Amino acid sequence: MEFLSAKEIAKQWGVSERTVRNYCVHDQIPGAFKTGKTWNIPASADKPARHHAKAPSPLLTSLREEQEAQLKGGIYHRVQIELAYNSNHIEGSRLSEEQTRLIFETHTIGFEDSDIRIDDIIETSNHFRAIDYIIHHAQQPLSQAMIKDLHRILKTATTDATKDWFAVGDYKLHPNEVGGRMTVEPEAVEPAIANILASYNKIAHPTLHDIIEFHVQFERIHPFQDGNGRVGRLIMFKECLANDVVPFIISDEMKRYYYRGLNEWHREPGFLTDTILTAQDRFKRYLDYFRILYK
C-alpha cells in the first residue's frame, strides 16, 4: 500500500495540512499511523465526511492533544502513569509507582535496594504504548483485530514471547484457569469473542453497565494465555472514551474488591459496580483538577 504525508494529502484533498492532521489525531482516516512526528496516510484514503465525524469528548480531545504535543504534567501524563502502574501491579509487577513514573518520563529506572524483573520493565513500557493505541483508536468499533493488537503490544519482547507455546497477539493455544475457574477452551475462544462483540456492538450508546458487562464476559472467556486482565481493563478505558463515559482506573488497593466483583457479577452485580463507581469518582477529581468537562 502506498502512503502519503499530511502535506501531500492536503494538496490532494484541497484542504490545509492542519485539517489533515486533525483528521488523523481524531482517528477519522482509517489506516493512518504515525512514525515519529510524521503521519503516514493511505494514498487511497477518502476525505472524511463532516456529518459522519463524531465529535470526541472533552477528555478524549485533551488526551489526544497532550499525546500529540507530549505535554508533561497533564491528564495524559496522569493516565499513563496511574493506569500502567495499577494495572501491572494487580498482575504482580514489583515496580513502584515512582519507578513507573521514571520509565515514562525519563526512560530510566531507579532500582533502590530491590530486585526488578526485566519483564516488569518491558511490560510497563509496552503498556504506555498500549494506552497510546487506545487513545488513537478510541472511536473505532471494538474488534477482534484491535483486541489482538493490544495483546501484541503488551507482550512483545517479553520472556513469554520467546516461548513456542505462547501466542503473542493471538488467542491461547492451551486451556487455562483463572481463580480456580475453568475458562473457554482454546478452539472455542474466537467464536466466543465474536459472539460477545456482536452483541456489544449492536448497542447504539453503551452505558457504564454495558461496558462492565462486556468486561466480565471477556475475562470469563480468558482468551489469551496471559495478559487478559490488562487487555480487558484497557478495553474498558477505551470504551469509556468512545462513549463519553467517565473512565476509571482500578487501583491496586481495590484489587480484592475488583476480583470479588468479577466472580460474583451474575449473582450480585452491585459488588463490581460499586468498586468501579468508587474508582470513577476518583477519576472525576482528576478531571475537576485539570478543568475537563464531563457528563
PDB file of C-alpha atoms in Angstrom:
ATOM      1  CA  MET A   1       0.000   0.000   0.000  1.00  0.00           C
ATOM      2  CA  GLU A   2       1.233   3.473  -0.876  1.00  0.00           C
ATOM      3  CA  PHE A   3       1.315   6.102   1.874  1.00  0.00           C
ATOM      4  CA  LEU A   4       1.439   9.877   1.585  1.00  0.00           C
ATOM      5  CA  SER A   5       2.313  12.631   4.042  1.00  0.00           C
ATOM      6  CA  ALA A   6      -0.224  15.013   5.561  1.00  0.00           C
ATOM      7  CA  LYS A   7       1.104  17.754   3.264  1.00  0.00           C
ATOM      8  CA  GLU A   8       0.601  15.602   0.151  1.00  0.00           C
ATOM      9  CA  ILE A   9      -2.890  14.526   1.216  1.00  0.00           C
ATOM     10  CA  ALA A  10      -3.810  18.147   1.993  1.00  0.00           C
ATOM     11  CA  LYS A  11      -2.891  19.144  -1.557  1.00  0.00           C
ATOM     12  CA  GLN A  12      -4.816  16.181  -2.977  1.00  0.00           C
ATOM     13  CA  TRP A  13      -7.980  16.997  -0.983  1.00  0.00           C
ATOM     14  CA  GLY A  14      -7.740  20.774  -1.278  1.00  0.00           C
ATOM     15  CA  VAL A  15      -7.597  21.397   2.477  1.00  0.00           C
ATOM     16  CA  SER A  16      -4.969  22.671   4.880  1.00  0.00           C
ATOM     17  CA  GLU A  17      -2.282  20.399   6.287  1.00  0.00           C
ATOM     18  CA  ARG A  18      -3.571  21.250   9.775  1.00  0.00           C
ATOM     19  CA  THR A  19      -7.013  19.904   8.817  1.00  0.00           C
ATOM     20  CA  VAL A  20      -5.485  16.625   7.658  1.00  0.00           C
ATOM     21  CA  ARG A  21      -3.507  16.328  10.894  1.00  0.00           C
ATOM     22  CA  ASN A  22      -6.703  16.908  12.873  1.00  0.00           C
ATOM     23  CA  TYR A  23      -8.414  14.140  10.915  1.00  0.00           C
ATOM     24  CA  CYS A  24      -5.537  11.836  11.852  1.00  0.00           C
ATOM     25  CA  VAL A  25      -5.462  12.838  15.525  1.00  0.00           C
ATOM     26  CA  HIS A  26      -9.219  12.265  15.786  1.00  0.00           C
ATOM     27  CA  ASP A  27      -8.976   8.839  14.141  1.00  0.00           C
ATOM     28  CA  GLN A  28     -11.032   9.829  11.085  1.00  0.00           C
ATOM     29  CA  ILE A  29      -8.739   8.333   8.426  1.00  0.00           C
ATOM     30  CA  PRO A  30      -8.665   4.501   8.534  1.00  0.00           C
ATOM     31  CA  GLY A  31      -5.172   3.095   8.166  1.00  0.00           C
ATOM     32  CA  ALA A  32      -3.318   6.311   9.064  1.00  0.00           C
ATOM     33  CA  PHE A  33      -0.459   5.903  11.507  1.00  0.00           C
ATOM     34  CA  LYS A  34       2.341   7.974  12.917  1.00  0.00           C
ATOM     35  CA  THR A  35       6.088   7.397  12.636  1.00  0.00           C
ATOM     36  CA  GLY A  36       7.899   9.830  14.903  1.00  0.00           C
ATOM     37  CA  LYS A  37       6.225  13.142  14.079  1.00  0.00           C
ATOM     38  CA  THR A  38       5.169  12.151  10.551  1.00  0.00           C
ATOM     39  CA  TRP A  39       1.692  10.905   9.620  1.00  0.00           C
ATOM     40  CA  ASN A  40       1.554   8.116   7.046  1.00  0.00           C
ATOM     41  CA  ILE A  41      -1.799   8.167   5.242  1.00  0.00           C
ATOM     42  CA  PRO A  42      -3.038   5.629   2.679  1.00  0.00           C
ATOM     43  CA  ALA A  43      -2.928   7.252  -0.766  1.00  0.00           C
ATOM     44  CA  SER A  44      -6.357   5.777  -1.491  1.00  0.00           C
ATOM     45  CA  ALA A  45      -7.957   7.206   1.675  1.00  0.00           C
ATOM     46  CA  ASP A  46     -11.191   9.158   1.243  1.00  0.00           C
ATOM     47  CA  LYS A  47     -11.653  12.578   2.723  1.00  0.00           C
ATOM     48  CA  PRO A  48     -13.774  12.214   5.898  1.00  0.00           C
ATOM     49  CA  ALA A  49     -17.344  13.438   5.560  1.00  0.00           C
ATOM     50  CA  ARG A  50     -18.078  16.110   8.135  1.00  0.00           C
ATOM     51  CA  HIS A  51     -21.509  14.739   9.023  1.00  0.00           C
ATOM     52  CA  HIS A  52     -20.067  11.294   9.767  1.00  0.00           C
ATOM     53  CA  ALA A  53     -17.495  12.546  12.231  1.00  0.00           C
ATOM     54  CA  LYS A  54     -18.486  12.074  15.848  1.00  0.00           C
ATOM     55  CA  ALA A  55     -17.036  14.807  17.988  1.00  0.00           C
ATOM     56  CA  PRO A  56     -14.710  13.396  20.655  1.00  0.00           C
ATOM     57  CA  SER A  57     -15.446  14.143  24.292  1.00  0.00           C
ATOM     58  CA  PRO A  58     -13.513  16.932  26.056  1.00  0.00           C
ATOM     59  CA  LEU A  59     -11.437  14.255  27.814  1.00  0.00           C
ATOM     60  CA  LEU A  60     -10.563  12.392  24.619  1.00  0.00           C
ATOM     61  CA  THR A  61      -9.727  15.702  22.927  1.00  0.00           C
ATOM     62  CA  SER A  62      -7.402  16.646  25.797  1.00  0.00           C
ATOM     63  CA  LEU A  63      -5.716  13.242  25.808  1.00  0.00           C
ATOM     64  CA  ARG A  64      -5.100  13.387  22.061  1.00  0.00           C
ATOM     65  CA  GLU A  65      -3.814  16.940  22.105  1.00  0.00           C
ATOM     66  CA  GLU A  66      -1.464  16.270  25.033  1.00  0.00           C
ATOM     67  CA  GLN A  67      -0.345  12.975  23.473  1.00  0.00           C
ATOM     68  CA  GLU A  68       0.418  14.777  20.195  1.00  0.00           C
ATOM     69  CA  ALA A  69       2.350  17.531  21.995  1.00  0.00           C
ATOM     70  CA  GLN A  70       3.942  15.095  24.515  1.00  0.00           C
ATOM     71  CA  LEU A  71       2.831  17.534  27.201  1.00  0.00           C
ATOM     72  CA  LYS A  72       4.036  16.720  30.701  1.00  0.00           C
ATOM     73  CA  GLY A  73       2.049  17.186  33.887  1.00  0.00           C
ATOM     74  CA  GLY A  74      -1.447  17.000  32.360  1.00  0.00           C
ATOM     75  CA  ILE A  75      -4.240  14.436  32.271  1.00  0.00           C
ATOM     76  CA  TYR A  76      -2.445  12.351  29.609  1.00  0.00           C
ATOM     77  CA  HIS A  77       0.631  12.142  31.834  1.00  0.00           C
ATOM     78  CA  ARG A  78      -1.524  11.172  34.834  1.00  0.00           C
ATOM     79  CA  VAL A  79      -3.438   8.468  32.936  1.00  0.00           C
ATOM     80  CA  GLN A  80      -0.264   6.904  31.532  1.00  0.00           C
ATOM     81  CA  ILE A  81       1.420   6.510  34.915  1.00  0.00           C
ATOM     82  CA  GLU A  82      -1.596   5.533  37.035  1.00  0.00           C
ATOM     83  CA  LEU A  83      -3.141   3.109  34.560  1.00  0.00           C
ATOM     84  CA  ALA A  84       0.166   1.403  33.766  1.00  0.00           C
ATOM     85  CA  TYR A  85       1.249   1.185  37.413  1.00  0.00           C
ATOM     86  CA  ASN A  86      -2.025  -0.096  38.838  1.00  0.00           C
ATOM     87  CA  SER A  87      -2.970  -2.497  36.048  1.00  0.00           C
ATOM     88  CA  ASN A  88       0.502  -4.077  36.049  1.00  0.00           C
ATOM     89  CA  HIS A  89       0.683  -4.166  39.861  1.00  0.00           C
ATOM     90  CA  ILE A  90      -2.629  -6.032  40.044  1.00  0.00           C
ATOM     91  CA  GLU A  91      -0.981  -8.698  37.879  1.00  0.00           C
ATOM     92  CA  GLY A  92       2.113  -8.997  40.086  1.00  0.00           C
ATOM     93  CA  SER A  93       4.552  -6.348  38.841  1.00  0.00           C
ATOM     94  CA  ARG A  94       7.064  -5.326  41.511  1.00  0.00           C
ATOM     95  CA  LEU A  95       7.701  -1.865  40.094  1.00  0.00           C
ATOM     96  CA  SER A  96       6.784   1.018  42.382  1.00  0.00           C
ATOM     97  CA  GLU A  97       4.688   3.933  41.166  1.00  0.00           C
ATOM     98  CA  GLU A  98       7.801   6.127  41.257  1.00  0.00           C
ATOM     99  CA  GLN A  99       9.742   3.648  39.100  1.00  0.00           C
ATOM    100  CA  THR A 100       6.812   3.563  36.679  1.00  0.00           C
ATOM    101  CA  ARG A 101       6.914   7.352  36.543  1.00  0.00           C
ATOM    102  CA  LEU A 102      10.663   7.339  35.837  1.00  0.00           C
ATOM    103  CA  ILE A 103      10.254   4.893  32.955  1.00  0.00           C
ATOM    104  CA  PHE A 104       7.570   7.085  31.397  1.00  0.00           C
ATOM    105  CA  GLU A 105       9.262  10.435  31.972  1.00  0.00           C
ATOM    106  CA  THR A 106      12.957   9.651  31.501  1.00  0.00           C
ATOM    107  CA  HIS A 107      13.164   6.115  30.069  1.00  0.00           C
ATOM    108  CA  THR A 108      15.341   5.231  33.062  1.00  0.00           C
ATOM    109  CA  ILE A 109      14.681   3.408  36.328  1.00  0.00           C
ATOM    110  CA  GLY A 110      15.860   3.582  39.932  1.00  0.00           C
ATOM    111  CA  PHE A 111      16.450   0.112  41.344  1.00  0.00           C
ATOM    112  CA  GLU A 112      16.702   1.121  45.018  1.00  0.00           C
ATOM    113  CA  ASP A 113      17.517  -1.998  47.085  1.00  0.00           C
ATOM    114  CA  SER A 114      15.169  -4.451  45.394  1.00  0.00           C
ATOM    115  CA  ASP A 115      15.490  -6.865  42.507  1.00  0.00           C
ATOM    116  CA  ILE A 116      13.406  -5.938  39.475  1.00  0.00           C
ATOM    117  CA  ARG A 117      12.273  -8.387  36.815  1.00  0.00           C
ATOM    118  CA  ILE A 118      13.166  -7.327  33.268  1.00  0.00           C
ATOM    119  CA  ASP A 119       9.647  -8.316  32.178  1.00  0.00           C
ATOM    120  CA  ASP A 120       8.168  -5.793  34.632  1.00  0.00           C
ATOM    121  CA  ILE A 121      10.123  -3.023  32.935  1.00  0.00           C
ATOM    122  CA  ILE A 122       9.297  -4.195  29.404  1.00  0.00           C
ATOM    123  CA  GLU A 123       5.609  -4.683  30.142  1.00  0.00           C
ATOM    124  CA  THR A 124       5.371  -1.239  31.741  1.00  0.00           C
ATOM    125  CA  SER A 125       6.955   0.375  28.681  1.00  0.00           C
ATOM    126  CA  ASN A 126       4.657  -1.685  26.448  1.00  0.00           C
ATOM    127  CA  HIS A 127       1.655  -0.589  28.493  1.00  0.00           C
ATOM    128  CA  PHE A 128       2.426   3.065  27.746  1.00  0.00           C
ATOM    129  CA  ARG A 129       2.281   2.199  24.024  1.00  0.00           C
ATOM    130  CA  ALA A 130      -0.989   0.321  24.524  1.00  0.00           C
ATOM    131  CA  ILE A 131      -2.551   3.387  26.147  1.00  0.00           C
ATOM    132  CA  ASP A 132      -1.436   5.497  23.182  1.00  0.00           C
ATOM    133  CA  TYR A 133      -3.081   2.901  20.940  1.00  0.00           C
ATOM    134  CA  ILE A 134      -6.469   3.096  22.683  1.00  0.00           C
ATOM    135  CA  ILE A 135      -6.393   6.893  22.697  1.00  0.00           C
ATOM    136  CA  HIS A 136      -5.698   6.930  18.958  1.00  0.00           C
ATOM    137  CA  HIS A 137      -8.277   4.211  18.153  1.00  0.00           C
ATOM    138  CA  ALA A 138     -10.866   5.177  20.772  1.00  0.00           C
ATOM    139  CA  GLN A 139     -13.629   5.987  18.295  1.00  0.00           C
ATOM    140  CA  GLN A 140     -13.170   2.900  16.154  1.00  0.00           C
ATOM    141  CA  PRO A 141     -15.540  -0.022  16.836  1.00  0.00           C
ATOM    142  CA  LEU A 142     -14.115  -2.672  19.114  1.00  0.00           C
ATOM    143  CA  SER A 143     -12.956  -5.673  17.073  1.00  0.00           C
ATOM    144  CA  GLN A 144     -11.028  -8.921  17.402  1.00  0.00           C
ATOM    145  CA  ALA A 145      -8.134  -7.364  15.483  1.00  0.00           C
ATOM    146  CA  MET A 146      -7.985  -4.496  17.973  1.00  0.00           C
ATOM    147  CA  ILE A 147      -8.099  -6.857  20.951  1.00  0.00           C
ATOM    148  CA  LYS A 148      -5.244  -8.911  19.480  1.00  0.00           C
ATOM    149  CA  ASP A 149      -3.279  -5.729  18.727  1.00  0.00           C
ATOM    150  CA  LEU A 150      -3.447  -4.745  22.399  1.00  0.00           C
ATOM    151  CA  HIS A 151      -2.126  -8.139  23.443  1.00  0.00           C
ATOM    152  CA  ARG A 152       0.672  -7.971  20.881  1.00  0.00           C
ATOM    153  CA  ILE A 153       1.712  -4.522  22.098  1.00  0.00           C
ATOM    154  CA  LEU A 154       1.684  -5.609  25.756  1.00  0.00           C
ATOM    155  CA  LYS A 155       3.623  -8.865  25.337  1.00  0.00           C
ATOM    156  CA  THR A 156       6.137  -8.010  22.615  1.00  0.00           C
ATOM    157  CA  ALA A 157       9.782  -8.610  23.686  1.00  0.00           C
ATOM    158  CA  THR A 158       8.792 -10.239  26.991  1.00  0.00           C
ATOM    159  CA  THR A 159      10.019 -13.621  28.198  1.00  0.00           C
ATOM    160  CA  ASP A 160       6.639 -15.065  27.239  1.00  0.00           C
ATOM    161  CA  ALA A 161       7.241 -14.014  23.643  1.00  0.00           C
ATOM    162  CA  THR A 162      10.195 -16.417  23.436  1.00  0.00           C
ATOM    163  CA  LYS A 163       8.084 -19.471  24.316  1.00  0.00           C
ATOM    164  CA  ASP A 164       6.828 -21.643  21.462  1.00  0.00           C
ATOM    165  CA  TRP A 165       3.513 -22.304  23.211  1.00  0.00           C
ATOM    166  CA  PHE A 166       2.775 -18.627  23.895  1.00  0.00           C
ATOM    167  CA  ALA A 167       0.905 -16.799  21.134  1.00  0.00           C
ATOM    168  CA  VAL A 168       1.773 -13.095  21.177  1.00  0.00           C
ATOM    169  CA  GLY A 169      -1.057 -11.112  19.634  1.00  0.00           C
ATOM    170  CA  ASP A 170      -3.214 -14.203  19.228  1.00  0.00           C
ATOM    171  CA  TYR A 171      -5.537 -16.356  21.301  1.00  0.00           C
ATOM    172  CA  LYS A 172      -4.326 -19.058  23.669  1.00  0.00           C
ATOM    173  CA  LEU A 173      -3.163 -22.453  22.458  1.00  0.00           C
ATOM    174  CA  HIS A 174      -3.654 -24.278  25.767  1.00  0.00           C
ATOM    175  CA  PRO A 175      -6.547 -24.378  28.284  1.00  0.00           C
ATOM    176  CA  ASN A 176      -6.127 -22.191  31.353  1.00  0.00           C
ATOM    177  CA  GLU A 177      -7.910 -21.410  34.614  1.00  0.00           C
ATOM    178  CA  VAL A 178      -8.427 -18.160  36.482  1.00  0.00           C
ATOM    179  CA  GLY A 179      -9.028 -18.199  40.224  1.00  0.00           C
ATOM    180  CA  GLY A 180      -9.761 -21.928  40.054  1.00  0.00           C
ATOM    181  CA  ARG A 181     -12.484 -21.334  37.465  1.00  0.00           C
ATOM    182  CA  MET A 182     -12.320 -23.090  34.096  1.00  0.00           C
ATOM    183  CA  THR A 183     -12.330 -20.769  31.082  1.00  0.00           C
ATOM    184  CA  VAL A 184     -13.324 -21.186  27.437  1.00  0.00           C
ATOM    185  CA  GLU A 185     -11.311 -23.846  25.597  1.00  0.00           C
ATOM    186  CA  PRO A 186      -8.783 -22.557  23.022  1.00  0.00           C
ATOM    187  CA  GLU A 187     -10.687 -23.745  19.940  1.00  0.00           C
ATOM    188  CA  ALA A 188     -13.852 -22.004  21.166  1.00  0.00           C
ATOM    189  CA  VAL A 189     -12.268 -18.638  22.001  1.00  0.00           C
ATOM    190  CA  GLU A 190     -12.616 -16.949  18.605  1.00  0.00           C
ATOM    191  CA  PRO A 191     -16.363 -17.660  18.199  1.00  0.00           C
ATOM    192  CA  ALA A 192     -16.948 -16.755  21.846  1.00  0.00           C
ATOM    193  CA  ILE A 193     -15.258 -13.367  21.409  1.00  0.00           C
ATOM    194  CA  ALA A 194     -17.116 -12.855  18.110  1.00  0.00           C
ATOM    195  CA  ASN A 195     -20.381 -13.530  19.923  1.00  0.00           C
ATOM    196  CA  ILE A 196     -19.874 -11.030  22.736  1.00  0.00           C
ATOM    197  CA  LEU A 197     -18.566  -8.435  20.270  1.00  0.00           C
ATOM    198  CA  ALA A 198     -21.624  -8.860  18.039  1.00  0.00           C
ATOM    199  CA  SER A 199     -23.951  -8.307  21.000  1.00  0.00           C
ATOM    200  CA  TYR A 200     -21.965  -5.383  22.368  1.00  0.00           C
ATOM    201  CA  ASN A 201     -21.520  -3.581  19.046  1.00  0.00           C
ATOM    202  CA  LYS A 202     -25.281  -3.655  18.463  1.00  0.00           C
ATOM    203  CA  ILE A 203     -25.729  -1.282  21.408  1.00  0.00           C
ATOM    204  CA  ALA A 204     -26.084   2.210  19.968  1.00  0.00           C
ATOM    205  CA  HIS A 205     -24.908   4.037  23.078  1.00  0.00           C
ATOM    206  CA  PRO A 206     -23.166   1.720  25.556  1.00  0.00           C
ATOM    207  CA  THR A 207     -23.549   2.696  29.198  1.00  0.00           C
ATOM    208  CA  LEU A 208     -21.166   2.058  32.075  1.00  0.00           C
ATOM    209  CA  HIS A 209     -23.165  -1.098  32.874  1.00  0.00           C
ATOM    210  CA  ASP A 210     -22.769  -2.356  29.282  1.00  0.00           C
ATOM    211  CA  ILE A 211     -19.011  -1.770  29.407  1.00  0.00           C
ATOM    212  CA  ILE A 212     -18.676  -3.635  32.710  1.00  0.00           C
ATOM    213  CA  GLU A 213     -20.851  -6.490  31.425  1.00  0.00           C
ATOM    214  CA  PHE A 214     -18.597  -6.882  28.382  1.00  0.00           C
ATOM    215  CA  HIS A 215     -15.537  -6.893  30.641  1.00  0.00           C
ATOM    216  CA  VAL A 216     -16.940  -9.688  32.806  1.00  0.00           C
ATOM    217  CA  GLN A 217     -17.754 -11.794  29.733  1.00  0.00           C
ATOM    218  CA  PHE A 218     -14.294 -11.132  28.276  1.00  0.00           C
ATOM    219  CA  GLU A 219     -12.495 -12.130  31.481  1.00  0.00           C
ATOM    220  CA  ARG A 220     -14.547 -15.322  31.802  1.00  0.00           C
ATOM    221  CA  ILE A 221     -13.596 -16.320  28.270  1.00  0.00           C
ATOM    222  CA  HIS A 222      -9.950 -15.534  29.184  1.00  0.00           C
ATOM    223  CA  PRO A 223      -8.863 -15.561  25.530  1.00  0.00           C
ATOM    224  CA  PHE A 224      -5.101 -15.199  25.984  1.00  0.00           C
ATOM    225  CA  GLN A 225      -2.545 -17.384  27.729  1.00  0.00           C
ATOM    226  CA  ASP A 226      -1.595 -14.358  29.860  1.00  0.00           C
ATOM    227  CA  GLY A 227      -2.354 -10.640  29.836  1.00  0.00           C
ATOM    228  CA  ASN A 228      -6.152 -10.973  29.931  1.00  0.00           C
ATOM    229  CA  GLY A 229      -6.680  -8.601  32.842  1.00  0.00           C
ATOM    230  CA  ARG A 230      -4.550  -5.839  31.393  1.00  0.00           C
ATOM    231  CA  VAL A 231      -6.114  -6.137  27.943  1.00  0.00           C
ATOM    232  CA  GLY A 232      -9.582  -6.209  29.489  1.00  0.00           C
ATOM    233  CA  ARG A 233      -9.006  -3.082  31.580  1.00  0.00           C
ATOM    234  CA  LEU A 234      -7.568  -1.244  28.561  1.00  0.00           C
ATOM    235  CA  ILE A 235     -10.705  -2.153  26.608  1.00  0.00           C
ATOM    236  CA  MET A 236     -12.903  -0.714  29.366  1.00  0.00           C
ATOM    237  CA  PHE A 237     -10.910   2.527  29.337  1.00  0.00           C
ATOM    238  CA  LYS A 238     -11.155   2.728  25.542  1.00  0.00           C
ATOM    239  CA  GLU A 239     -14.901   2.152  25.544  1.00  0.00           C
ATOM    240  CA  CYS A 240     -15.432   4.814  28.200  1.00  0.00           C
ATOM    241  CA  LEU A 241     -13.516   7.274  25.995  1.00  0.00           C
ATOM    242  CA  ALA A 242     -15.525   6.213  22.938  1.00  0.00           C
ATOM    243  CA  ASN A 243     -18.896   6.678  24.621  1.00  0.00           C
ATOM    244  CA  ASP A 244     -18.264   9.801  26.717  1.00  0.00           C
ATOM    245  CA  VAL A 245     -18.453   7.792  29.946  1.00  0.00           C
ATOM    246  CA  VAL A 246     -16.126   8.956  32.718  1.00  0.00           C
ATOM    247  CA  PRO A 247     -13.356   6.320  32.734  1.00  0.00           C
ATOM    248  CA  PHE A 248     -11.792   4.779  35.813  1.00  0.00           C
ATOM    249  CA  ILE A 249      -8.579   3.139  36.962  1.00  0.00           C
ATOM    250  CA  ILE A 250      -8.817   0.106  39.230  1.00  0.00           C
ATOM    251  CA  SER A 251      -6.128   0.820  41.807  1.00  0.00           C
ATOM    252  CA  ASP A 252      -4.048  -1.883  43.430  1.00  0.00           C
ATOM    253  CA  GLU A 253      -5.798  -1.420  46.778  1.00  0.00           C
ATOM    254  CA  MET A 254      -9.119  -2.183  45.054  1.00  0.00           C
ATOM    255  CA  LYS A 255      -7.786  -5.489  43.708  1.00  0.00           C
ATOM    256  CA  ARG A 256      -9.614  -7.730  46.213  1.00  0.00           C
ATOM    257  CA  TYR A 257     -12.951  -5.982  45.644  1.00  0.00           C
ATOM    258  CA  TYR A 258     -12.436  -5.994  41.871  1.00  0.00           C
ATOM    259  CA  TYR A 259     -11.845  -9.760  41.784  1.00  0.00           C
ATOM    260  CA  ARG A 260     -14.774 -10.392  44.113  1.00  0.00           C
ATOM    261  CA  GLY A 261     -16.956  -8.315  41.810  1.00  0.00           C
ATOM    262  CA  LEU A 262     -15.872 -10.294  38.750  1.00  0.00           C
ATOM    263  CA  ASN A 263     -16.581 -13.602  40.488  1.00  0.00           C
ATOM    264  CA  GLU A 264     -19.970 -12.508  41.850  1.00  0.00           C
ATOM    265  CA  TRP A 265     -21.210 -10.460  38.869  1.00  0.00           C
ATOM    266  CA  HIS A 266     -24.117 -12.660  37.826  1.00  0.00           C
ATOM    267  CA  ARG A 267     -25.246 -13.196  41.428  1.00  0.00           C
ATOM    268  CA  GLU A 268     -24.670  -9.668  42.723  1.00  0.00           C
ATOM    269  CA  PRO A 269     -23.551  -7.113  40.090  1.00  0.00           C
ATOM    270  CA  GLY A 270     -23.506  -4.386  42.717  1.00  0.00           C
ATOM    271  CA  PHE A 271     -20.166  -5.584  44.103  1.00  0.00           C
ATOM    272  CA  LEU A 272     -18.242  -4.770  40.920  1.00  0.00           C
ATOM    273  CA  THR A 273     -20.376  -1.750  40.040  1.00  0.00           C
ATOM    274  CA  ASP A 274     -19.744  -0.139  43.434  1.00  0.00           C
ATOM    275  CA  THR A 275     -16.000  -0.726  43.137  1.00  0.00           C
ATOM    276  CA  ILE A 276     -15.940   0.860  39.689  1.00  0.00           C
ATOM    277  CA  LEU A 277     -18.109   3.797  40.764  1.00  0.00           C
ATOM    278  CA  THR A 278     -15.614   4.466  43.559  1.00  0.00           C
ATOM    279  CA  ALA A 279     -12.771   4.411  41.013  1.00  0.00           C
ATOM    280  CA  GLN A 280     -14.814   6.648  38.716  1.00  0.00           C
ATOM    281  CA  ASP A 281     -15.324   9.208  41.500  1.00  0.00           C
ATOM    282  CA  ARG A 282     -11.566   9.335  41.974  1.00  0.00           C
ATOM    283  CA  PHE A 283     -11.050   9.938  38.257  1.00  0.00           C
ATOM    284  CA  LYS A 284     -13.632  12.745  38.351  1.00  0.00           C
ATOM    285  CA  ARG A 285     -11.408  14.551  40.851  1.00  0.00           C
ATOM    286  CA  TYR A 286      -8.622  14.494  38.261  1.00  0.00           C
ATOM    287  CA  LEU A 287     -10.986  15.878  35.641  1.00  0.00           C
ATOM    288  CA  ASP A 288     -12.044  18.643  38.018  1.00  0.00           C
ATOM    289  CA  TYR A 289      -8.414  19.492  38.766  1.00  0.00           C
ATOM    290  CA  PHE A 290      -7.464  19.664  35.083  1.00  0.00           C
ATOM    291  CA  ARG A 291     -10.713  21.550  34.296  1.00  0.00           C
ATOM    292  CA  ILE A 292     -12.010  18.979  31.838  1.00  0.00           C
ATOM    293  CA  LEU A 293     -15.778  18.874  31.444  1.00  0.00           C
ATOM    294  CA  TYR A 294     -17.685  15.594  31.777  1.00  0.00           C
ATOM    295  CA  LYS A 295     -21.267  14.434  31.968  1.00  0.00           C
TER     296      LYS A 295
END
